[in-house]
Short mmCIF file of C-alpha atoms in Angstrom, two decimals:
data_model
loop_
_atom_site.label_atom_id
_atom_site.label_comp_id
_atom_site.label_asym_id
_atom_site.label_seq_id
_atom_site.Cartn_x
_atom_site.Cartn_y
_atom_site.Cartn_z
CA MET A 260 49.15 -36.64 -90.62
CA VAL A 261 47.81 -39.82 -90.00
CA CYS A 262 47.75 -42.64 -92.57
CA ALA A 263 45.14 -45.54 -92.98
CA GLY A 264 45.64 -48.21 -90.28
CA ALA A 265 47.02 -46.12 -87.45
CA THR A 266 45.22 -46.71 -83.78
CA ILE A 267 43.67 -43.40 -82.53
CA ILE A 268 41.76 -44.01 -79.92
CA VAL A 269 41.68 -46.49 -77.21
CA GLU A 270 38.82 -46.33 -74.31
CA LYS A 271 37.52 -48.77 -71.75
CA ALA A 272 32.98 -48.24 -71.48
CA HIS A 273 32.40 -46.05 -68.78
CA ALA A 274 29.27 -48.59 -68.66
CA SER A 275 28.29 -51.85 -70.50
CA ILE A 276 25.67 -55.15 -70.41
CA LEU A 277 25.66 -58.04 -72.41
CA LEU A 278 22.70 -58.85 -74.38
CA GLU A 279 20.24 -61.76 -73.03
CA GLU A 280 21.45 -64.43 -75.22
CA PHE A 281 24.82 -64.53 -74.59
CA LYS A 282 24.90 -64.65 -71.03
CA GLU A 283 26.18 -68.76 -70.98
CA SER A 284 28.87 -67.48 -73.68
CA HIS A 285 30.39 -64.21 -72.90
CA CYS A 286 31.64 -62.56 -69.85
CA HIS A 287 28.91 -60.35 -67.77
CA HIS A 288 31.87 -58.44 -66.88
CA CYS A 289 33.88 -57.43 -69.71
CA LEU A 290 31.69 -59.35 -72.74
CA HIS A 291 34.56 -62.20 -73.98
CA TRP A 292 33.95 -65.04 -75.52
CA THR A 293 35.00 -67.26 -72.13
CA LEU A 294 34.85 -71.03 -72.90
CA GLY A 295 33.88 -72.28 -68.98
CA PRO A 296 31.81 -69.02 -66.86
CA VAL A 297 32.86 -68.57 -63.45
CA PRO A 298 29.93 -68.65 -61.63
CA CYS A 299 28.73 -65.68 -59.20
CA HIS A 300 29.01 -66.81 -55.75
CA GLN A 301 25.15 -65.40 -55.05
CA CYS A 302 23.06 -66.28 -58.71
CA SER A 303 22.97 -68.26 -61.83
CA GLN A 304 21.81 -65.75 -64.36
CA VAL A 305 25.41 -64.72 -65.49
CA GLY A 306 28.98 -66.18 -65.78
CA PHE A 307 32.78 -64.55 -65.65
CA CYS A 308 35.81 -65.26 -67.52
CA THR A 309 37.76 -64.61 -64.70
CA THR A 310 37.12 -64.65 -60.57
CA LEU A 311 38.92 -60.84 -60.90
CA CYS A 312 35.78 -59.76 -63.25
CA ARG A 313 33.12 -61.71 -60.89
CA ASP A 314 34.62 -59.35 -58.12
CA GLU A 315 34.73 -56.34 -59.83
CA SER A 316 30.75 -56.75 -60.90
CA TRP A 317 30.28 -58.02 -57.64
CA ALA A 318 32.16 -54.42 -56.03
CA SER A 319 30.73 -52.15 -58.65
CA TYR A 320 27.26 -53.11 -59.50
CA HIS A 321 26.11 -56.96 -59.77
CA GLN A 322 25.89 -56.78 -55.70
CA TYR A 323 22.66 -54.82 -56.57
CA GLU A 324 21.23 -56.24 -59.64
CA CYS A 325 22.13 -60.18 -58.46
CA GLY A 326 18.91 -62.62 -59.20
CA LEU A 327 16.64 -59.65 -60.48
CA LEU A 328 18.72 -59.97 -64.09
CA ASP A 329 16.20 -62.00 -65.45
CA LEU A 330 12.93 -60.12 -64.59
CA LEU A 331 15.39 -56.97 -65.69
CA TYR A 332 15.63 -58.07 -69.21
CA ARG A 333 11.51 -58.86 -69.43
CA CYS A 334 11.27 -55.85 -68.06
CA THR A 335 12.92 -54.34 -70.92
CA ARG A 336 11.22 -55.45 -73.22
CA ASP A 337 8.00 -55.03 -71.44
CA VAL A 338 8.26 -50.82 -71.47
CA ASN A 339 10.13 -51.08 -74.84
CA THR A 340 13.18 -49.19 -73.22
CA GLY A 341 15.16 -52.42 -74.89
CA GLN A 342 19.21 -52.44 -74.03
CA HIS A 343 19.63 -48.42 -73.76
CA GLY A 344 16.93 -49.17 -70.39
CA LEU A 345 19.89 -51.74 -68.81
CA LEU A 346 22.79 -49.78 -69.85
CA ALA A 347 21.48 -47.26 -67.88
CA LEU A 348 20.58 -48.92 -65.07
CA ARG A 349 23.69 -50.65 -65.39
CA THR A 350 25.54 -46.49 -65.18
CA ILE A 351 23.63 -45.45 -62.21
CA LEU A 352 24.84 -48.87 -60.37
CA LYS A 353 28.20 -48.17 -61.30
CA ALA A 354 27.71 -44.46 -59.85
CA GLY A 355 25.62 -45.16 -57.00
CA LYS A 356 23.05 -42.19 -55.82
CA GLN A 357 26.90 -39.92 -54.97
CA LYS A 358 28.29 -39.88 -58.07
CA MET A 359 25.06 -39.90 -59.88
CA SER A 360 23.72 -36.28 -57.76
CA ILE A 361 22.84 -33.48 -60.53
CA GLU A 362 24.92 -31.13 -58.93
CA GLN A 363 28.01 -32.96 -58.71
CA ALA A 364 27.90 -34.36 -62.40
CA LYS A 365 27.49 -30.53 -63.59
CA SER A 366 30.29 -29.63 -61.75
CA SER A 367 32.47 -32.08 -63.03
CA ALA A 368 31.02 -32.40 -66.38
CA CYS A 369 32.14 -28.79 -66.04
CA ARG A 370 35.32 -29.34 -65.07
CA SER A 371 35.63 -31.59 -67.73
CA SER A 372 35.05 -28.52 -70.54
CA VAL A 373 37.00 -25.82 -69.65
CA GLY A 374 40.23 -27.68 -70.46
CA MET A 375 40.99 -30.73 -67.39
CA LEU A 376 41.30 -34.03 -68.35
CA PHE A 377 38.43 -35.63 -69.89
CA ASP A 378 38.19 -38.95 -68.08
CA SER A 379 36.19 -41.67 -69.33
CA ALA A 380 35.32 -43.35 -65.61
CA ASP A 381 33.89 -40.08 -64.96
CA TYR A 382 30.66 -39.76 -64.35
CA GLY A 383 30.10 -36.49 -65.38
CA THR A 384 31.79 -36.62 -68.81
CA VAL A 385 28.30 -39.32 -69.19
CA TYR A 386 26.28 -36.65 -67.87
CA SER A 387 27.21 -34.31 -70.59
CA LEU A 388 26.45 -36.05 -73.56
CA VAL A 389 23.68 -34.57 -75.68
CA GLY A 390 19.86 -35.55 -74.67
CA ASN A 391 18.22 -33.82 -77.28
CA THR A 392 15.82 -32.84 -75.41
CA ALA A 393 14.62 -29.77 -76.53
CA GLN A 394 14.19 -31.66 -79.85
CA ARG A 395 11.77 -34.06 -78.33
CA SER A 396 8.06 -33.98 -78.27
CA GLU A 397 6.01 -34.38 -75.20
CA ALA A 398 4.54 -37.36 -75.45
CA ASP A 399 8.22 -39.07 -76.03
CA LEU A 400 9.08 -37.04 -73.12
CA PHE A 401 6.61 -38.64 -71.13
CA ARG A 402 7.37 -41.75 -72.56
CA ARG A 403 10.88 -41.59 -71.40
CA THR A 404 9.57 -40.60 -67.67
CA ILE A 405 7.18 -43.29 -66.80
CA MET A 406 10.50 -45.72 -67.93
CA ALA A 407 12.50 -44.28 -65.52
CA VAL A 408 10.51 -44.66 -62.90
CA TYR A 409 9.67 -48.27 -63.97
CA LEU A 410 13.29 -49.40 -63.89
CA THR A 411 13.65 -46.73 -60.37
CA SER A 412 10.52 -48.90 -58.85
CA PHE A 413 11.92 -52.53 -60.48
CA ILE A 414 15.74 -51.94 -58.68
CA GLN A 415 13.90 -50.76 -55.19
CA GLN A 416 11.60 -53.73 -55.39
CA GLY A 417 10.72 -54.98 -51.57
CA ASP A 418 12.71 -52.32 -49.72
CA GLY A 419 9.27 -50.63 -48.98
CA GLN A 420 10.30 -46.79 -49.55
CA GLU A 421 8.62 -44.81 -52.67
CA PRO A 422 10.25 -44.69 -55.91
CA ASP A 423 14.01 -42.88 -55.84
CA VAL A 424 13.44 -39.45 -57.39
CA GLY A 425 17.51 -38.89 -58.20
CA MET A 426 17.40 -41.87 -59.49
CA ALA A 427 14.57 -41.87 -61.89
CA THR A 428 16.20 -37.83 -62.65
CA ALA A 429 19.54 -39.37 -63.41
CA LEU A 430 17.84 -42.24 -65.21
CA LEU A 431 16.01 -40.40 -67.07
CA HIS A 432 19.34 -37.45 -68.61
CA LEU A 433 20.30 -41.19 -69.96
CA LEU A 434 17.26 -42.51 -71.48
CA GLN A 435 18.15 -39.69 -73.92
CA SER A 436 21.13 -39.63 -74.24
CA TYR A 437 21.26 -43.34 -74.61
CA PRO A 438 19.66 -43.74 -78.32
CA CYS A 439 22.08 -41.23 -79.51
CA ASN A 440 25.86 -41.83 -78.08
CA ALA A 441 25.34 -45.27 -77.07
CA HIS A 442 27.78 -48.10 -78.92
CA GLU A 443 26.95 -51.86 -79.81
CA ILE A 444 28.98 -54.31 -79.09
CA SER A 445 29.83 -57.21 -82.00
CA HIS A 446 32.08 -59.35 -82.66
CA LEU A 447 32.73 -60.73 -86.09
CA ALA A 448 30.90 -64.30 -87.41
CA VAL A 449 32.39 -66.57 -89.93
CA PRO A 450 29.85 -69.43 -90.91
CA LEU A 451 30.88 -72.16 -90.83
CA PRO A 452 31.50 -74.15 -94.13
CA SER A 453 29.46 -77.47 -94.61
CA GLU A 454 32.50 -79.34 -95.56
CA PRO A 455 36.01 -78.18 -95.44
CA CYS A 456 37.58 -75.50 -97.83
CA SER A 457 39.02 -76.37 -100.84
CA GLN A 458 41.65 -74.59 -103.07
CA ASN A 459 39.76 -72.87 -104.55
CA GLN A 460 36.85 -72.09 -102.71
CA LEU A 461 35.80 -68.05 -101.70
CA LEU A 462 33.80 -67.16 -98.88
CA GLN A 463 31.39 -63.62 -100.18
CA LEU A 464 32.30 -61.35 -97.73
CA GLN A 465 29.12 -60.56 -96.98
CA GLN A 466 28.46 -63.26 -95.26
CA VAL A 467 30.76 -62.52 -92.65
CA ARG A 468 28.81 -60.44 -90.46
CA PRO A 469 29.12 -58.40 -87.20
CA CYS A 470 27.37 -60.13 -84.50
CA GLU A 471 26.05 -58.09 -81.36
CA VAL A 472 26.64 -59.28 -78.16
CA GLY A 473 26.27 -56.33 -76.16
CA ALA A 474 25.81 -52.48 -75.71
CA ALA A 475 28.24 -49.59 -73.85
CA ILE A 476 28.86 -45.94 -73.20
CA MET A 477 31.83 -44.85 -74.42
CA PRO A 478 32.49 -41.33 -73.29
CA VAL A 479 35.42 -40.48 -75.95
CA VAL A 480 33.94 -42.22 -78.27
CA SER A 481 30.73 -40.44 -78.02
CA LEU A 482 32.48 -36.99 -79.68
CA MET A 483 32.94 -38.22 -82.49
CA ASN A 484 30.71 -36.47 -84.91
CA HIS A 485 28.92 -38.71 -88.29
CA SER A 486 29.95 -38.48 -91.56
CA CYS A 487 28.59 -40.36 -94.48
CA ASN A 488 32.31 -41.04 -95.50
CA PRO A 489 33.94 -41.01 -91.88
CA ASN A 490 37.61 -41.55 -91.92
CA VAL A 491 37.61 -44.24 -89.18
CA VAL A 492 36.18 -47.61 -87.98
CA HIS A 493 35.62 -48.24 -84.54
CA VAL A 494 35.86 -52.10 -82.83
CA SER A 495 35.14 -54.32 -79.56
CA TYR A 496 37.63 -56.00 -78.04
CA GLY A 497 34.86 -56.96 -75.79
CA ASP A 498 33.94 -53.75 -73.34
CA VAL A 499 37.26 -52.05 -74.82
CA MET A 500 37.01 -50.06 -78.06
CA VAL A 501 39.43 -49.47 -80.67
CA VAL A 502 39.22 -46.30 -82.96
CA ARG A 503 41.48 -47.41 -86.46
CA VAL A 504 41.68 -44.78 -89.13
CA ILE A 505 40.11 -46.48 -92.73
CA ARG A 506 41.38 -42.77 -94.94
CA ARG A 507 43.94 -40.31 -94.84
CA ILE A 508 43.10 -37.70 -92.06
CA LEU A 509 45.16 -33.88 -92.22
CA GLN A 510 46.65 -31.86 -90.09
CA GLY A 511 43.62 -30.03 -88.46
CA GLU A 512 40.95 -31.89 -90.40
CA GLU A 513 37.93 -33.54 -88.27
CA ILE A 514 37.48 -37.43 -87.24
CA PHE A 515 34.94 -39.14 -88.21
CA ASP A 516 32.89 -41.90 -87.20
CA ASN A 517 29.56 -43.27 -88.91
CA TYR A 518 26.21 -43.42 -87.71
CA GLY A 519 25.31 -46.98 -89.23
CA TYR A 520 24.18 -44.77 -92.77
CA HIS A 521 26.85 -44.94 -94.98
CA TYR A 522 26.33 -43.36 -98.87
CA ALA A 523 27.32 -46.63 -100.21
CA THR A 524 25.07 -48.39 -99.09
CA HIS A 525 22.24 -45.70 -98.51
CA ASP A 526 20.57 -43.15 -100.95
CA ARG A 527 20.99 -39.63 -99.18
CA LYS A 528 17.23 -39.48 -98.66
CA GLU A 529 16.90 -42.36 -96.74
CA ARG A 530 20.30 -41.41 -95.04
CA GLN A 531 18.68 -37.63 -93.93
CA LEU A 532 15.59 -38.75 -93.00
CA LYS A 533 17.21 -41.26 -90.45
CA LEU A 534 20.21 -38.96 -89.17
CA GLY A 535 17.03 -36.87 -88.70
CA GLN A 536 14.72 -38.94 -86.89
CA GLN A 537 17.45 -40.46 -84.30
CA TYR A 538 20.00 -37.85 -83.92
CA PHE A 539 18.22 -34.63 -84.37
CA PHE A 540 20.23 -33.27 -87.49
CA ARG A 541 21.04 -32.73 -91.10
CA CYS A 542 24.25 -34.01 -92.80
CA TYR A 543 26.23 -31.62 -94.73
CA CYS A 544 29.37 -34.26 -95.21
CA GLN A 545 30.90 -34.66 -99.16
CA PRO A 546 28.82 -37.35 -100.02
CA CYS A 547 25.24 -35.41 -99.15
CA VAL A 548 26.39 -32.48 -100.66
CA LYS A 549 27.40 -34.15 -103.68
CA ASP A 550 24.89 -36.23 -103.97
CA TRP A 551 27.76 -39.08 -104.32
CA PRO A 552 26.13 -42.53 -105.77
CA LEU A 553 25.49 -46.56 -104.07
CA TYR A 554 27.43 -48.60 -104.11
CA GLY A 555 26.13 -50.49 -107.68
CA ASP A 556 26.24 -47.30 -109.43
CA THR A 557 29.81 -45.67 -108.30
CA PRO A 558 32.74 -45.97 -110.82
CA LYS A 559 35.21 -48.34 -111.98
CA LEU A 560 38.92 -47.88 -111.79
CA ASP A 561 39.39 -48.01 -115.10
CA LYS A 562 42.04 -45.48 -115.61
CA ARG A 563 44.33 -47.36 -112.95
CA SER A 564 44.08 -51.28 -113.95
CA ASP A 565 47.29 -52.04 -112.36
CA ILE A 566 45.70 -51.59 -108.87
CA SER A 567 42.02 -52.66 -110.56
CA ASP A 568 43.95 -56.39 -111.24
CA ALA A 569 46.01 -56.65 -108.60
CA LEU A 570 43.19 -55.45 -105.96
CA VAL A 571 41.07 -58.80 -107.75
CA LYS A 572 43.47 -60.91 -107.12
CA ASP A 573 44.51 -59.86 -103.13
CA ILE A 574 40.98 -59.71 -101.67
CA ASN A 575 40.27 -63.46 -103.75
CA ASP A 576 43.59 -64.11 -101.80
CA PHE A 577 41.83 -62.94 -98.49
CA LYS A 578 38.62 -64.23 -98.69
CA ARG A 579 40.55 -67.62 -98.80
CA LEU A 580 42.32 -66.48 -95.60
CA VAL A 581 38.77 -66.20 -93.96
CA CYS A 582 36.86 -69.34 -94.87
CA TYR A 583 39.95 -71.47 -93.38
CA PHE A 584 39.54 -69.53 -90.56
CA PRO A 585 42.74 -66.67 -89.87
CA GLU A 586 46.02 -67.78 -89.11
CA GLY A 587 46.30 -65.56 -86.03
CA PRO A 588 46.82 -62.14 -85.74
CA ALA A 589 50.48 -61.85 -87.48
CA LYS A 590 48.39 -62.54 -90.67
CA LEU A 591 45.69 -59.86 -90.20
CA GLU A 592 48.57 -57.59 -89.99
CA GLU A 593 49.94 -58.34 -92.92
CA SER A 594 46.61 -57.74 -94.29
CA VAL A 595 46.18 -55.27 -93.00
CA ARG A 596 49.63 -52.91 -94.12
CA LEU A 597 48.48 -54.62 -97.62
CA PHE A 598 45.05 -52.90 -97.72
CA THR A 599 46.12 -49.49 -96.06
CA GLY A 600 48.73 -49.79 -99.53
CA TYR A 601 46.10 -50.03 -101.72
CA LEU A 602 44.41 -46.97 -100.23
CA ASP A 603 47.26 -44.53 -99.92
CA THR A 604 47.69 -45.05 -103.74
CA ILE A 605 44.41 -44.39 -104.93
CA GLU A 606 44.40 -41.39 -102.27
CA SER A 607 48.08 -40.39 -103.62
CA ASP A 608 47.01 -40.63 -107.48
CA ARG A 609 46.11 -36.65 -107.95
CA SER A 610 43.80 -38.32 -111.81
CA ILE A 611 41.26 -40.31 -109.60
CA SER A 612 38.22 -38.72 -108.40
CA LEU A 613 36.88 -40.44 -105.95
CA PRO A 614 34.44 -42.02 -104.90
CA VAL A 615 35.41 -45.00 -107.14
CA GLN A 616 34.69 -48.84 -106.86
CA GLU A 617 37.78 -50.45 -105.55
CA TYR A 618 38.72 -47.20 -103.03
CA ILE A 619 35.09 -47.95 -101.19
CA LYS A 620 35.46 -52.68 -101.57
CA VAL A 621 39.28 -52.13 -99.53
CA GLN A 622 38.01 -50.00 -96.57
CA GLU A 623 35.10 -53.22 -96.37
CA VAL A 624 38.37 -55.34 -96.66
CA LEU A 625 39.84 -53.37 -94.04
CA LYS A 626 37.20 -53.35 -91.68
CA HIS A 627 37.33 -56.93 -91.52
CA CYS A 628 40.66 -57.53 -90.86
CA PHE A 629 39.87 -54.82 -88.08
CA ALA A 630 37.73 -56.85 -86.06
CA LEU A 631 38.50 -59.95 -87.32
CA LEU A 632 42.12 -58.96 -84.92
CA ALA A 633 39.29 -57.77 -81.97
CA THR A 634 37.73 -61.15 -82.69
CA LEU A 635 40.53 -63.23 -81.90
CA SER A 636 42.81 -61.19 -80.00
CA PRO A 637 42.76 -61.70 -75.82
CA HIS A 638 42.01 -58.88 -73.58
CA LEU A 639 42.85 -55.10 -74.15
CA LEU A 640 43.54 -54.33 -70.18
CA VAL A 641 43.14 -50.51 -69.90
#
C-alpha cells in the first residue's frame, strides 16, 4: 500500500517549450524562473538560467530555431497549432533525422513493449503514445496534415528544397498524439495583498491558481489512465514532473491521473462529453458509475465533528501561511504531513462513506502544498 504524500514518479521532459509571454522571465531550456537570464550567443529572443542550459539547448535544438522563434510563435498561432505544434516541432528538432525515421521509431517502441527499459529520452517511447488516428475525422486529419507540411516548410525556409517528407510525417504523427498526451507546465501564482496581511487575514485558496508557463511531453506520466477521482497529482519543477499520491493506493491498484475533469467541479454529463471529444473514451470510474455529486451537493462529515472542527483550524492556519508567503519548504512539508494524516484518518474510518466535503478540501489543500513546494524549490536534476 502507498499512502498519501508519497512520491512515485519523477520524470524529466522528453521535450518542452516555453510560452511566448514568459520568454523574458523563464529559462528557454529548463523552464525555471530566472532573475537574470543568460542570453543566446546568436539571437535576442530567448534567455537561459545558466550557461549550461544555453549550451545544452544549442547543441540539441536551438541552433535550428535560432532567430526564428518570434516567427514560429506567430506561425503556430496563424495555423492554429498552438503549443502542440511548437512542442511537436521541438521534439523533432531534438530527435534529428536519424532518430525520427518511422522504421527506427517503431523498432524502439517495440523494444520497450517487450519488457526492455521504457526510456523517456528515447524518441520511440514518444512515437508509441496513442494518437487516436482511427477515431479522427478526415477533416481533422487533413487539417493536421496541412499543419505538419506548413511547419516543415517554415523550419526549412531559405534552403531551396522541397518540404522534407520524413519530417512532415513525423510531425503529423505527433500533432495527433500531443492533444492527448502533452502536459501543462505550471507554477503556483499567489496574488500579492494590497497591504501587509494582518494576523487574522485569510487568503482564499481559490485565489491561488496555477500559472501555465509551458508544455512538455512526458512519456511515462502519459501512461497513466484517467479517473474523475484520481489517486495522484503531478507538479512541475521546471521541466521535471513529480507525481505524488493524494489518496491511498492499494497493492495491485492502478495509478490514476485526472485529465482536467474532476467529479467535484464538473458534473458527469460534462465530464463524459469533454473526455469523449478530446480523448476518445468513455469513463467508467466510480464517480461516473455512481454519479457522485458536485462539491456543493456533497455531504459534510457530520459524524466526526472532531475531524471537521480541527480541519477548519488547520486549513485557516495554512491560508495564513500562504498569505505571508510560504516560510520555506520545511514549513510546507509540515503541512503535507498534517493533511496526509487527515486523509489517512478518514480513509481508515469505515463508518465514513465517500465522498464527503472535508475529504475533498484536504486533497485540494494538499495539492496546493505540493505545488508551492515545486514553485519554491530549486532545480531537480534527473
